[in-house]
mmCIF file of C-alpha atoms and ligand atoms in Angstrom:
data_model
loop_
_atom_site.group_PDB
_atom_site.id
_atom_site.type_symbol
_atom_site.label_atom_id
_atom_site.label_comp_id
_atom_site.label_asym_id
_atom_site.label_seq_id
_atom_site.Cartn_x
_atom_site.Cartn_y
_atom_site.Cartn_z
ATOM 1 C CA UNK R 226 10.418 13.062 35.117
ATOM 2 C CA UNK R 227 8.911 12.035 31.760
ATOM 3 C CA UNK R 228 10.156 8.710 30.526
ATOM 4 C CA UNK R 229 10.377 8.541 26.750
ATOM 5 C CA UNK R 230 9.215 5.380 24.892
ATOM 6 C CA UNK R 231 12.470 3.395 24.755
ATOM 7 C CA UNK R 232 11.373 1.425 21.732
ATOM 8 C CA UNK R 233 12.119 4.477 19.446
ATOM 9 C CA UNK R 234 15.804 3.651 20.168
ATOM 10 C CA UNK R 235 15.251 0.264 18.646
ATOM 11 C CA UNK R 236 14.149 1.566 15.290
ATOM 12 C CA UNK R 237 16.644 1.190 12.452
ATOM 13 C CA UNK R 238 17.481 4.460 10.724
ATOM 14 C CA UNK R 239 15.279 4.981 7.747
ATOM 15 C CA UNK R 240 18.382 4.926 5.536
ATOM 16 C CA UNK R 241 16.620 3.722 2.441
ATOM 17 C CA UNK R 242 15.088 6.899 1.046
ATOM 18 C CA UNK R 243 17.715 9.041 2.742
ATOM 19 C CA UNK R 244 20.371 6.871 1.071
ATOM 20 C CA UNK R 245 18.774 7.197 -2.293
ATOM 21 C CA UNK R 246 18.443 11.011 -1.942
ATOM 22 C CA UNK R 247 22.091 11.342 -0.852
ATOM 23 C CA UNK R 248 23.474 9.256 -3.664
ATOM 24 C CA UNK R 249 21.333 10.988 -6.360
ATOM 25 C CA UNK R 250 22.251 14.409 -4.983
ATOM 26 C CA UNK R 251 25.949 13.633 -5.044
ATOM 27 C CA UNK R 252 25.656 12.201 -8.599
ATOM 28 C CA UNK R 253 23.888 15.304 -9.838
ATOM 29 C CA UNK R 254 26.461 17.639 -8.183
ATOM 30 C CA UNK R 255 29.205 15.696 -9.927
ATOM 31 C CA UNK R 256 27.333 15.521 -13.292
ATOM 32 C CA UNK R 257 25.224 18.636 -13.459
ATOM 33 C CA UNK R 258 24.550 18.078 -17.202
ATOM 34 C CA UNK R 259 22.700 14.811 -16.571
ATOM 35 C CA UNK R 260 19.063 14.375 -15.726
ATOM 36 C CA UNK R 261 17.681 11.410 -13.805
ATOM 37 C CA UNK R 262 14.882 9.053 -14.693
ATOM 38 C CA UNK R 263 13.198 8.211 -11.444
ATOM 39 C CA UNK R 264 11.658 4.756 -11.226
ATOM 40 C CA UNK R 265 12.025 4.729 -7.526
ATOM 41 C CA UNK R 266 9.168 7.007 -6.452
ATOM 42 C CA UNK R 267 6.076 5.605 -4.714
ATOM 43 C CA UNK R 268 4.029 8.756 -5.393
ATOM 44 C CA UNK R 269 1.576 9.286 -8.236
ATOM 45 C CA UNK R 270 2.190 11.800 -11.023
ATOM 46 C CA UNK R 271 -1.374 12.253 -12.468
ATOM 47 C CA UNK R 272 -3.737 14.842 -11.032
ATOM 48 C CA UNK R 273 -7.109 14.167 -9.402
ATOM 49 C CA UNK R 274 -9.650 13.050 -11.953
ATOM 50 C CA UNK R 275 -12.428 15.473 -13.135
ATOM 51 C CA UNK R 276 -15.247 13.809 -11.045
ATOM 52 C CA UNK R 277 -13.287 14.375 -7.892
ATOM 53 C CA UNK R 278 -12.437 17.980 -8.745
ATOM 54 C CA UNK R 279 -16.076 18.661 -9.416
ATOM 55 C CA UNK R 280 -17.082 17.250 -6.054
ATOM 56 C CA UNK R 281 -14.318 19.173 -4.380
ATOM 57 C CA UNK R 282 -15.562 22.518 -5.827
ATOM 58 C CA UNK R 283 -19.182 21.633 -4.921
ATOM 59 C CA UNK R 284 -18.219 20.790 -1.358
ATOM 60 C CA UNK R 285 -16.248 24.019 -0.974
ATOM 61 C CA UNK R 286 -19.413 25.907 -2.154
ATOM 62 C CA UNK R 287 -21.513 23.980 0.375
ATOM 63 C CA UNK R 288 -19.206 25.212 3.143
ATOM 64 C CA UNK R 289 -19.692 28.781 2.020
ATOM 65 C CA UNK R 290 -23.497 28.935 2.633
ATOM 66 C CA UNK R 291 -25.329 28.816 5.956
ATOM 67 C CA UNK R 292 -27.946 26.449 4.520
ATOM 68 C CA UNK R 293 -25.435 23.851 3.215
ATOM 69 C CA UNK R 294 -22.556 24.364 5.720
ATOM 70 C CA UNK R 295 -21.336 21.226 7.528
ATOM 71 C CA UNK R 296 -19.537 21.230 10.881
ATOM 72 C CA UNK R 297 -18.023 18.172 12.639
ATOM 73 C CA UNK R 298 -18.580 14.983 10.759
ATOM 74 C CA UNK R 299 -19.280 11.659 12.540
ATOM 75 C CA UNK R 300 -15.908 10.296 13.778
ATOM 76 C CA UNK R 301 -16.217 7.007 11.959
ATOM 77 C CA UNK R 302 -17.227 8.563 8.680
ATOM 78 C CA UNK R 303 -20.205 10.388 7.118
ATOM 79 C CA UNK R 304 -23.162 7.947 6.496
ATOM 80 C CA UNK R 305 -23.186 8.813 2.807
ATOM 81 C CA UNK R 306 -19.596 7.627 2.342
ATOM 82 C CA UNK R 307 -19.851 4.552 4.610
ATOM 83 C CA UNK R 308 -22.909 3.480 2.560
ATOM 84 C CA UNK R 309 -21.052 4.165 -0.696
ATOM 85 C CA UNK R 310 -18.092 2.035 0.465
ATOM 86 C CA UNK R 311 -20.420 -0.840 1.470
ATOM 87 C CA UNK R 312 -22.162 -0.618 -1.875
ATOM 88 C CA UNK R 313 -18.686 -0.758 -3.681
ATOM 89 C CA UNK R 314 -17.852 -4.019 -1.818
ATOM 90 C CA UNK R 315 -21.254 -5.582 -2.709
ATOM 91 C CA UNK R 316 -20.205 -5.270 -6.460
ATOM 92 C CA UNK R 317 -17.559 -7.948 -5.595
ATOM 93 C CA UNK R 318 -20.102 -10.016 -3.690
ATOM 94 C CA UNK R 319 -18.720 -8.980 -0.366
ATOM 95 C CA UNK R 320 -21.545 -8.048 2.014
ATOM 96 C CA UNK R 321 -20.735 -5.315 4.491
ATOM 97 C CA UNK R 322 -22.967 -3.069 6.510
ATOM 98 C CA UNK R 323 -21.971 0.717 6.490
ATOM 99 C CA UNK R 324 -21.117 0.327 10.174
ATOM 100 C CA UNK R 325 -18.318 -2.008 9.198
ATOM 101 C CA UNK R 326 -16.673 0.611 6.910
ATOM 102 C CA UNK R 327 -14.725 3.325 8.669
ATOM 103 C CA UNK R 328 -13.577 6.379 6.794
ATOM 104 C CA UNK R 329 -9.919 7.316 7.465
ATOM 105 C CA UNK R 330 -7.357 9.975 6.478
ATOM 106 C CA UNK R 331 -5.308 7.313 4.725
ATOM 107 C CA UNK R 332 -3.805 3.883 5.213
ATOM 108 C CA UNK R 333 -0.682 5.021 6.994
ATOM 109 C CA UNK R 334 -2.526 6.615 9.804
ATOM 110 C CA UNK R 335 -4.677 3.450 10.254
ATOM 111 C CA UNK R 336 -1.695 1.024 10.083
ATOM 112 C CA UNK R 337 -0.330 2.809 13.099
ATOM 113 C CA UNK R 338 -3.488 3.685 14.987
ATOM 114 C CA UNK R 339 -5.081 0.197 14.636
ATOM 115 C CA UNK R 340 -2.449 -1.176 16.968
ATOM 116 C CA UNK R 341 -4.316 0.496 19.837
ATOM 117 C CA UNK R 342 -6.669 -2.486 19.645
ATOM 118 C CA UNK R 343 -3.948 -5.010 20.623
ATOM 119 C CA UNK R 344 -1.735 -5.279 23.747
ATOM 120 C CA UNK R 345 2.039 -4.989 23.106
ATOM 121 C CA UNK R 346 2.373 -8.703 24.113
ATOM 122 C CA UNK R 347 0.914 -9.605 20.658
ATOM 123 C CA UNK R 348 3.798 -10.453 18.500
ATOM 124 C CA UNK R 349 3.558 -9.118 14.844
ATOM 125 C CA UNK R 350 4.289 -11.422 11.934
ATOM 126 C CA UNK R 351 5.613 -9.475 9.026
ATOM 127 C CA UNK R 352 5.866 -11.014 5.550
ATOM 128 C CA UNK R 353 9.008 -9.685 4.107
ATOM 129 C CA UNK R 354 10.009 -7.832 1.886
ATOM 130 C CA UNK R 355 7.469 -5.430 3.406
ATOM 131 C CA UNK R 356 6.260 -1.844 3.439
ATOM 132 C CA UNK R 357 8.495 -0.440 6.290
ATOM 133 C CA UNK R 358 5.494 0.941 8.360
ATOM 134 C CA UNK R 359 4.478 -2.542 9.538
ATOM 135 C CA UNK R 360 7.804 -3.242 11.147
ATOM 136 C CA UNK R 361 8.387 0.294 12.499
ATOM 137 C CA UNK R 362 4.914 0.744 13.988
ATOM 138 C CA UNK R 363 5.221 -2.643 15.735
ATOM 139 C CA UNK R 364 8.768 -1.899 17.029
ATOM 140 C CA UNK R 365 7.504 1.499 18.491
ATOM 141 C CA UNK R 366 4.722 -0.437 20.287
ATOM 142 C CA UNK R 367 7.368 -2.750 21.685
ATOM 143 C CA UNK R 368 6.144 -5.943 20.000
ATOM 144 C CA UNK R 369 8.185 -9.018 19.185
ATOM 145 C CA UNK R 370 8.535 -9.297 15.452
ATOM 146 C CA UNK R 371 8.316 -12.580 13.608
ATOM 147 C CA UNK R 372 9.865 -12.184 10.141
ATOM 148 C CA UNK R 373 8.472 -14.422 7.395
ATOM 149 C CA UNK R 374 10.892 -14.117 4.507
ATOM 150 C CA UNK R 375 9.668 -14.503 0.874
ATOM 151 C CA UNK R 376 11.930 -15.562 -2.024
ATOM 152 C CA UNK R 377 11.898 -16.398 -5.775
ATOM 153 C CA UNK R 378 11.123 -20.032 -4.753
ATOM 154 C CA UNK R 379 7.623 -19.062 -3.473
ATOM 155 C CA UNK R 380 7.072 -16.245 -5.982
ATOM 156 C CA UNK R 381 7.449 -13.789 -3.104
ATOM 157 C CA UNK R 382 4.108 -15.154 -1.707
ATOM 158 C CA UNK R 383 5.102 -17.104 1.405
ATOM 159 C CA UNK R 384 2.559 -19.352 3.192
ATOM 160 C CA UNK R 385 2.019 -19.507 7.038
ATOM 161 C CA UNK R 386 4.921 -20.923 9.112
ATOM 162 C CA UNK R 387 4.511 -24.414 10.551
ATOM 163 C CA UNK R 388 5.908 -23.778 13.994
ATOM 164 C CA UNK R 389 5.271 -20.087 14.846
ATOM 165 C CA UNK R 390 2.281 -17.977 15.820
ATOM 166 C CA UNK R 391 1.612 -14.316 16.395
ATOM 167 C CA UNK R 392 -1.252 -12.173 17.594
ATOM 168 C CA UNK R 393 -1.080 -9.985 14.484
ATOM 169 C CA UNK R 394 -0.217 -10.862 10.864
ATOM 170 C CA UNK R 395 0.474 -8.188 8.301
ATOM 171 C CA UNK R 396 -0.408 -9.132 4.700
ATOM 172 C CA UNK R 397 -0.101 -6.753 1.747
ATOM 173 C CA UNK R 398 -1.557 -7.870 -1.569
ATOM 174 C CA UNK R 399 -0.902 -6.633 -4.255
ATOM 175 C CA UNK R 400 2.392 -6.226 -2.493
ATOM 176 C CA UNK R 401 4.619 -3.280 -2.061
ATOM 177 C CA UNK R 402 7.521 -3.705 -2.913
ATOM 178 C CA UNK R 403 7.219 -6.930 -4.935
ATOM 179 C CA UNK R 404 4.029 -6.481 -6.885
ATOM 180 C CA UNK R 405 3.162 -10.090 -6.134
ATOM 181 C CA UNK R 406 -0.520 -10.906 -5.532
ATOM 182 C CA UNK R 407 -1.920 -13.750 -3.414
ATOM 183 C CA UNK R 408 -4.273 -16.095 -5.209
ATOM 184 C CA UNK R 409 -7.552 -17.054 -3.426
ATOM 185 C CA UNK R 410 -6.111 -20.422 -2.466
ATOM 186 C CA UNK R 411 -2.979 -18.938 -1.036
ATOM 187 C CA UNK R 412 -4.864 -16.234 0.903
ATOM 188 C CA UNK R 413 -7.281 -18.837 2.145
ATOM 189 C CA UNK R 414 -4.286 -20.656 3.766
ATOM 190 C CA UNK R 415 -3.529 -17.502 5.735
ATOM 191 C CA UNK R 416 -7.215 -16.995 6.731
ATOM 192 C CA UNK R 417 -7.518 -20.623 7.945
ATOM 193 C CA UNK R 418 -4.251 -20.290 9.823
ATOM 194 C CA UNK R 419 -5.390 -17.066 11.588
ATOM 195 C CA UNK R 420 -8.695 -18.647 12.538
ATOM 196 C CA UNK R 421 -6.942 -21.761 13.870
ATOM 197 C CA UNK R 422 -4.383 -19.770 15.874
ATOM 198 C CA UNK R 423 -6.630 -16.857 16.951
ATOM 199 C CA UNK R 424 -4.457 -14.287 15.166
ATOM 200 C CA UNK R 425 -5.871 -11.168 13.433
ATOM 201 C CA UNK R 426 -4.726 -10.368 9.938
ATOM 202 C CA UNK R 427 -4.212 -6.772 9.011
ATOM 203 C CA UNK R 428 -4.785 -6.883 5.337
ATOM 204 C CA UNK R 429 -3.304 -3.908 3.475
ATOM 205 C CA UNK R 430 -5.262 -3.511 0.189
ATOM 206 C CA UNK R 431 -3.780 -0.196 -0.860
ATOM 207 C CA UNK R 432 -3.150 -1.514 -4.415
ATOM 208 C CA UNK R 433 -6.312 -3.612 -4.993
ATOM 209 C CA UNK R 434 -7.432 -1.319 -7.848
ATOM 210 C CA UNK R 435 -4.400 -2.509 -9.914
ATOM 211 C CA UNK R 436 -5.672 -6.113 -10.088
ATOM 212 C CA UNK R 437 -6.748 -7.069 -13.565
ATOM 213 C CA UNK R 438 -6.768 -10.806 -13.330
ATOM 214 C CA UNK R 439 -10.447 -11.714 -12.406
ATOM 215 C CA UNK R 440 -9.355 -14.736 -10.426
ATOM 216 C CA UNK R 441 -7.353 -12.696 -7.897
ATOM 217 C CA UNK R 442 -8.932 -11.405 -4.665
ATOM 218 C CA UNK R 443 -9.276 -7.637 -4.224
ATOM 219 C CA UNK R 444 -10.485 -7.979 -0.671
ATOM 220 C CA UNK R 445 -9.698 -10.586 2.030
ATOM 221 C CA UNK R 446 -13.423 -10.680 2.687
ATOM 222 C CA UNK R 447 -13.815 -12.552 -0.623
ATOM 223 C CA UNK R 448 -12.402 -15.542 1.364
ATOM 224 C CA UNK R 449 -14.417 -17.948 3.581
ATOM 225 C CA UNK R 450 -13.836 -17.225 7.303
ATOM 226 C CA UNK R 451 -12.158 -13.859 6.912
ATOM 227 C CA UNK R 452 -14.885 -12.078 8.802
ATOM 228 C CA UNK R 453 -13.704 -13.744 12.045
ATOM 229 C CA UNK R 454 -10.078 -13.016 11.611
ATOM 230 C CA UNK R 455 -9.339 -9.912 9.421
ATOM 231 C CA UNK R 456 -9.246 -6.194 9.298
ATOM 232 C CA UNK R 457 -8.825 -4.561 5.855
ATOM 233 C CA UNK R 458 -7.050 -1.277 5.414
ATOM 234 C CA UNK R 459 -7.549 0.604 2.097
ATOM 235 C CA UNK R 460 -6.403 3.840 0.615
ATOM 236 C CA UNK R 461 -7.415 6.088 -2.170
ATOM 237 C CA UNK R 462 -3.845 7.256 -2.586
ATOM 238 C CA UNK R 463 -2.798 5.083 -5.509
ATOM 239 C CA UNK R 464 -6.414 4.120 -6.448
ATOM 240 C CA UNK R 465 -7.421 7.754 -7.261
ATOM 241 C CA UNK R 466 -4.280 9.934 -6.823
ATOM 242 C CA UNK R 467 -5.171 10.976 -3.179
ATOM 243 C CA UNK R 468 -1.595 10.932 -1.921
ATOM 244 C CA UNK R 469 -1.716 14.646 -1.241
ATOM 245 C CA UNK R 470 -5.512 14.759 -0.648
ATOM 246 C CA UNK R 471 -5.620 12.019 2.027
ATOM 247 C CA UNK R 472 -8.427 9.548 2.269
ATOM 248 C CA UNK R 473 -8.803 5.870 3.019
ATOM 249 C CA UNK R 474 -11.176 3.395 4.703
ATOM 250 C CA UNK R 475 -10.883 0.492 7.072
ATOM 251 C CA UNK R 476 -13.193 -2.490 7.281
ATOM 252 C CA UNK R 477 -13.768 -4.244 10.597
ATOM 253 C CA UNK R 478 -16.466 -6.941 10.471
ATOM 254 C CA UNK R 479 -19.002 -7.312 13.330
ATOM 255 C CA UNK R 480 -18.029 -10.970 13.773
ATOM 256 C CA UNK R 481 -14.412 -10.092 14.611
ATOM 257 C CA UNK R 482 -14.190 -10.712 18.363
ATOM 258 C CA UNK R 483 -11.274 -11.588 20.661
ATOM 259 C CA UNK R 484 -11.384 -12.203 24.392
ATOM 260 C CA UNK R 485 -15.125 -11.528 24.378
ATOM 261 C CA UNK R 486 -14.668 -8.096 22.855
ATOM 262 C CA UNK R 487 -15.858 -6.779 19.469
ATOM 263 C CA UNK R 488 -12.950 -5.171 17.558
ATOM 264 C CA UNK R 489 -15.524 -3.126 15.624
ATOM 265 C CA UNK R 490 -16.970 -1.677 18.846
ATOM 266 C CA UNK R 491 -13.462 -1.048 20.157
ATOM 267 C CA UNK R 492 -12.548 0.785 17.021
ATOM 268 C CA UNK R 493 -15.682 3.004 17.278
ATOM 269 C CA UNK R 494 -14.629 3.849 20.847
ATOM 270 C CA UNK R 495 -11.130 4.536 19.636
ATOM 271 C CA UNK R 496 -12.150 6.756 16.764
ATOM 272 C CA UNK R 497 -14.659 8.736 18.921
ATOM 273 C CA UNK R 498 -11.856 9.363 21.369
ATOM 274 C CA UNK R 499 -8.964 10.051 19.130
ATOM 275 C CA UNK R 500 -10.432 11.763 16.080
ATOM 276 C CA UNK R 501 -13.066 14.230 15.095
ATOM 277 C CA UNK R 502 -13.661 12.627 11.716
ATOM 278 C CA UNK R 503 -12.373 13.431 8.262
ATOM 279 C CA UNK R 504 -13.350 16.799 6.704
ATOM 280 C CA UNK R 505 -16.764 17.032 4.917
ATOM 281 C CA UNK R 506 -15.080 18.334 1.850
ATOM 282 C CA UNK R 507 -12.690 15.388 1.518
ATOM 283 C CA UNK R 508 -15.503 12.854 2.203
ATOM 284 C CA UNK R 509 -17.411 14.323 -0.707
ATOM 285 C CA UNK R 510 -14.282 13.899 -2.864
ATOM 286 C CA UNK R 511 -13.941 10.261 -1.638
ATOM 287 C CA UNK R 512 -17.599 9.482 -2.498
ATOM 288 C CA UNK R 513 -16.984 10.886 -6.110
ATOM 289 C CA UNK R 514 -14.365 8.171 -6.569
ATOM 290 C CA UNK R 515 -16.992 5.528 -6.277
ATOM 291 C CA UNK R 516 -19.573 7.022 -8.799
ATOM 292 C CA UNK R 517 -19.655 5.431 -12.225
ATOM 293 C CA UNK R 518 -17.973 8.436 -13.732
ATOM 294 C CA UNK R 519 -15.291 8.442 -11.025
ATOM 295 C CA UNK R 520 -14.637 4.737 -11.417
ATOM 296 C CA UNK R 521 -14.287 5.144 -15.238
ATOM 297 C CA UNK R 522 -11.897 8.018 -14.799
ATOM 298 C CA UNK R 523 -9.673 6.459 -12.213
ATOM 299 C CA UNK R 524 -9.486 3.290 -14.432
ATOM 300 C CA UNK R 525 -8.141 5.433 -17.253
ATOM 301 C CA UNK R 526 -5.429 6.842 -14.910
ATOM 302 C CA UNK R 527 -4.484 3.294 -13.696
ATOM 303 C CA UNK R 528 -4.260 2.323 -17.342
ATOM 304 C CA UNK R 529 -1.495 4.876 -17.855
ATOM 305 C CA UNK R 530 0.494 3.449 -14.983
ATOM 306 C CA UNK R 531 -0.248 -0.065 -16.274
ATOM 307 C CA UNK R 532 1.152 0.902 -19.649
ATOM 308 C CA UNK R 533 4.371 2.079 -18.024
ATOM 309 C CA UNK R 534 4.570 -1.234 -16.255
ATOM 310 C CA UNK R 535 4.292 -3.060 -19.688
ATOM 311 C CA UNK R 536 6.963 -0.813 -21.114
ATOM 312 C CA UNK R 537 9.384 -1.792 -18.285
ATOM 313 C CA UNK R 538 8.526 -5.517 -18.158
ATOM 314 C CA UNK R 539 8.941 -5.840 -21.877
ATOM 315 C CA UNK R 540 12.428 -4.404 -21.559
ATOM 316 C CA UNK R 541 13.221 -6.809 -18.738
ATOM 317 C CA UNK R 542 11.885 -9.705 -20.789
ATOM 318 C CA UNK R 543 14.161 -8.771 -23.632
ATOM 319 C CA UNK R 544 17.099 -8.715 -21.257
ATOM 320 C CA UNK R 545 16.171 -12.003 -19.676
ATOM 321 C CA UNK R 546 15.935 -10.437 -16.217
ATOM 322 C CA UNK R 547 13.857 -12.245 -13.553
ATOM 323 C CA UNK R 548 11.001 -10.183 -12.062
ATOM 324 C CA UNK R 549 7.663 -10.360 -10.404
ATOM 325 C CA UNK R 550 4.757 -7.844 -10.290
ATOM 326 C CA UNK R 551 3.917 -5.254 -12.809
ATOM 327 C CA UNK R 552 0.800 -6.937 -14.032
ATOM 328 C CA UNK R 553 -1.671 -6.651 -11.186
ATOM 329 C CA UNK R 554 0.369 -4.096 -9.260
ATOM 330 C CA UNK R 555 2.231 -0.766 -9.947
ATOM 331 C CA UNK R 556 5.606 -2.232 -8.744
ATOM 332 C CA UNK R 557 8.110 -4.435 -10.509
ATOM 333 C CA UNK R 558 10.519 -6.401 -8.369
ATOM 334 C CA UNK R 559 13.581 -7.551 -10.243
ATOM 335 C CA UNK R 560 16.572 -9.701 -9.540
ATOM 336 C CA UNK R 561 19.771 -7.751 -9.913
ATOM 337 C CA UNK R 562 21.623 -9.282 -12.889
ATOM 338 C CA UNK R 563 25.086 -10.902 -12.523
ATOM 339 C CA UNK R 564 24.549 -11.554 -8.773
ATOM 340 C CA UNK R 565 24.908 -7.862 -7.953
ATOM 341 C CA UNK R 566 23.671 -6.617 -4.547
ATOM 342 C CA UNK R 567 20.768 -4.181 -4.283
ATOM 343 C CA UNK R 568 22.912 -1.078 -3.691
ATOM 344 C CA UNK R 569 25.504 -2.206 -6.138
ATOM 345 C CA UNK R 570 22.936 -2.462 -8.931
ATOM 346 C CA UNK R 571 21.362 0.763 -7.762
ATOM 347 C CA UNK R 572 24.775 2.490 -8.252
ATOM 348 C CA UNK R 573 25.313 0.743 -11.596
ATOM 349 C CA UNK R 574 21.941 2.077 -12.889
ATOM 350 C CA UNK R 575 22.551 5.543 -11.567
ATOM 351 C CA UNK R 576 26.056 5.816 -12.948
ATOM 352 C CA UNK R 577 25.600 4.146 -16.281
ATOM 353 C CA UNK R 578 22.116 5.173 -17.355
ATOM 354 C CA UNK R 579 20.865 7.679 -14.734
ATOM 355 C CA UNK R 580 17.886 5.464 -13.860
ATOM 356 C CA UNK R 581 16.948 5.467 -10.157
ATOM 357 C CA UNK R 582 15.341 2.357 -8.630
ATOM 358 C CA UNK R 583 14.760 1.443 -4.958
ATOM 359 C CA UNK R 584 17.220 -1.026 -3.427
ATOM 360 C CA UNK R 585 15.197 -4.090 -2.287
ATOM 361 C CA UNK R 586 17.326 -4.557 0.807
ATOM 362 C CA UNK R 587 15.566 -1.588 2.336
ATOM 363 C CA UNK R 588 12.352 -3.629 2.608
ATOM 364 C CA UNK R 589 13.865 -6.432 4.710
ATOM 365 C CA UNK R 590 16.913 -8.716 4.574
ATOM 366 C CA UNK R 591 15.461 -11.112 2.008
ATOM 367 C CA UNK R 592 15.144 -8.071 -0.394
ATOM 368 C CA UNK R 593 19.013 -8.081 -0.800
ATOM 369 C CA UNK R 594 19.858 -8.742 -4.465
ATOM 370 C CA UNK R 595 16.602 -7.099 -5.757
ATOM 371 C CA UNK R 596 15.520 -3.677 -6.903
ATOM 372 C CA UNK R 597 11.957 -2.212 -7.067
ATOM 373 C CA UNK R 598 10.798 -0.167 -9.922
ATOM 374 C CA UNK R 599 7.582 1.834 -9.634
ATOM 375 C CA UNK R 600 5.438 2.719 -12.619
ATOM 376 C CA UNK R 601 3.986 6.062 -11.289
ATOM 377 C CA UNK R 602 6.285 8.227 -13.417
ATOM 378 C CA UNK R 603 5.533 9.884 -16.789
ATOM 379 C CA UNK R 604 5.189 7.595 -19.902
ATOM 380 C CA UNK R 605 7.993 9.628 -21.591
ATOM 381 C CA UNK R 606 10.476 9.043 -18.729
ATOM 382 C CA UNK R 607 9.445 5.386 -18.448
ATOM 383 C CA UNK R 608 9.919 4.749 -22.094
ATOM 384 C CA UNK R 609 13.406 6.396 -22.028
ATOM 385 C CA UNK R 610 14.274 4.434 -18.882
ATOM 386 C CA UNK R 611 13.232 1.129 -20.638
ATOM 387 C CA UNK R 612 15.290 2.028 -23.717
ATOM 388 C CA UNK R 613 18.445 2.663 -21.653
ATOM 389 C CA UNK R 614 17.865 -0.547 -19.541
ATOM 390 C CA UNK R 615 17.621 -2.556 -22.717
ATOM 391 C CA UNK R 616 20.843 -1.057 -24.133
ATOM 392 C CA UNK R 617 22.667 -1.577 -20.739
ATOM 393 C CA UNK R 618 21.520 -5.068 -19.944
ATOM 394 C CA UNK R 619 21.976 -6.421 -23.436
ATOM 395 C CA UNK R 620 18.451 -6.959 -24.670
ATOM 396 C CA UNK R 621 18.060 -8.013 -28.273
HETATM 397 N N1 PLP T 44 0.235 0.653 2.467
HETATM 398 C C1 PLP T 44 1.136 0.501 1.433
HETATM 399 C C2 PLP T 44 1.505 -0.937 1.078
HETATM 400 C C3 PLP T 44 1.732 1.557 0.779
HETATM 401 O O1 PLP T 44 2.581 1.353 -0.192
HETATM 402 C C4 PLP T 44 1.350 2.896 1.162
HETATM 403 C C5 PLP T 44 1.905 4.053 0.515
HETATM 404 O O2 PLP T 44 2.888 3.996 -0.275
HETATM 405 C C6 PLP T 44 0.495 2.966 2.170
HETATM 406 C C7 PLP T 44 -0.068 1.941 2.791
HETATM 407 C C8 PLP T 44 0.095 4.343 2.703
HETATM 408 O O3 PLP T 44 -1.047 4.861 2.002
HETATM 409 P P1 PLP T 44 -1.666 6.278 2.389
HETATM 410 O O4 PLP T 44 -1.116 7.262 1.359
HETATM 411 O O5 PLP T 44 -3.160 6.066 2.250
HETATM 412 O O6 PLP T 44 -1.284 6.666 3.757
#
């Protein structure tokens, strides 16, 4: 008889987004005349930029002709895209060979699949509040979880614990949900700790394109020693609006070895076993993101979301509400005023001004008392939400 993986039973119900959907649905049923301003969504609202659309059409045409048709692509990525990604890193003085950059169908797939490289005995250290996939993928694999809570005291950027170690450490910077970004010095502490303890850092750089402060690291490989302790997982979802198109990349340096085994070589073996590569059409779209024109166009889109962030943070400043993020990240993490709990403040915003946020408690226990706003909505809705927030929370 087949034995199911018992660890699925240990997963907490994903009540966060289900809870939000239920509460907003009930509210709208009771108040059909109202419309909601959604600052809770983590999905982009702008379409793919023209450079990507052009590449998409051209690649479709390639597939229509015998002479330019492409079949299976190499499992780890087409050489043209792996070279492009390596060249992109070199602009930040990070030297990579194309063989160290793996093309993927997005960060979520990789965050789950990469766990194949580690035995379940490796505990996973999760810096919380955290993107829920780190915890859930580790629970499914039956790992012990070490929670490292963040707080206002450390600006939601915790340092390595003094008395605990783990095989795996998840770090997300710029962070979802807090929008906080590790400085080079803070990230160096984690790199040194990983090298000292033999841990491997899984660095989620899904929001690196939102960094505008030149002193902040976009890649963990900007830090000394990271090539012997880190894997970087990236996504074009929020960088270039690929949430529905699906494309990402993962960097595994050649120097990353554990137990006499190369993690890069193991990942090649994994990909060649478990995938048949990302489609030719999508890889052409991905490459278009890294052209000069593509980079200019995606920066224009990111500027729209950044402007939304400014609209919201200016309103919070006026109201004297504590927050982090919003400057180098598309998320704003705010302390619920008047000591309200996450869900209490969520209800208050929904009922009083029809603004929908995301209760922080859904990202880990230490997120209680906070709410996340995302800045991916339309500028019109964001402006209206900021106006209502200011009126509600007493901004002058
Ligand atoms: N990592 C973080 C921190 C995210 O917030 C998200 C999506 O919201 C992902 C990964 C998933 O990205 P992708 O769309 O590439 O699967």
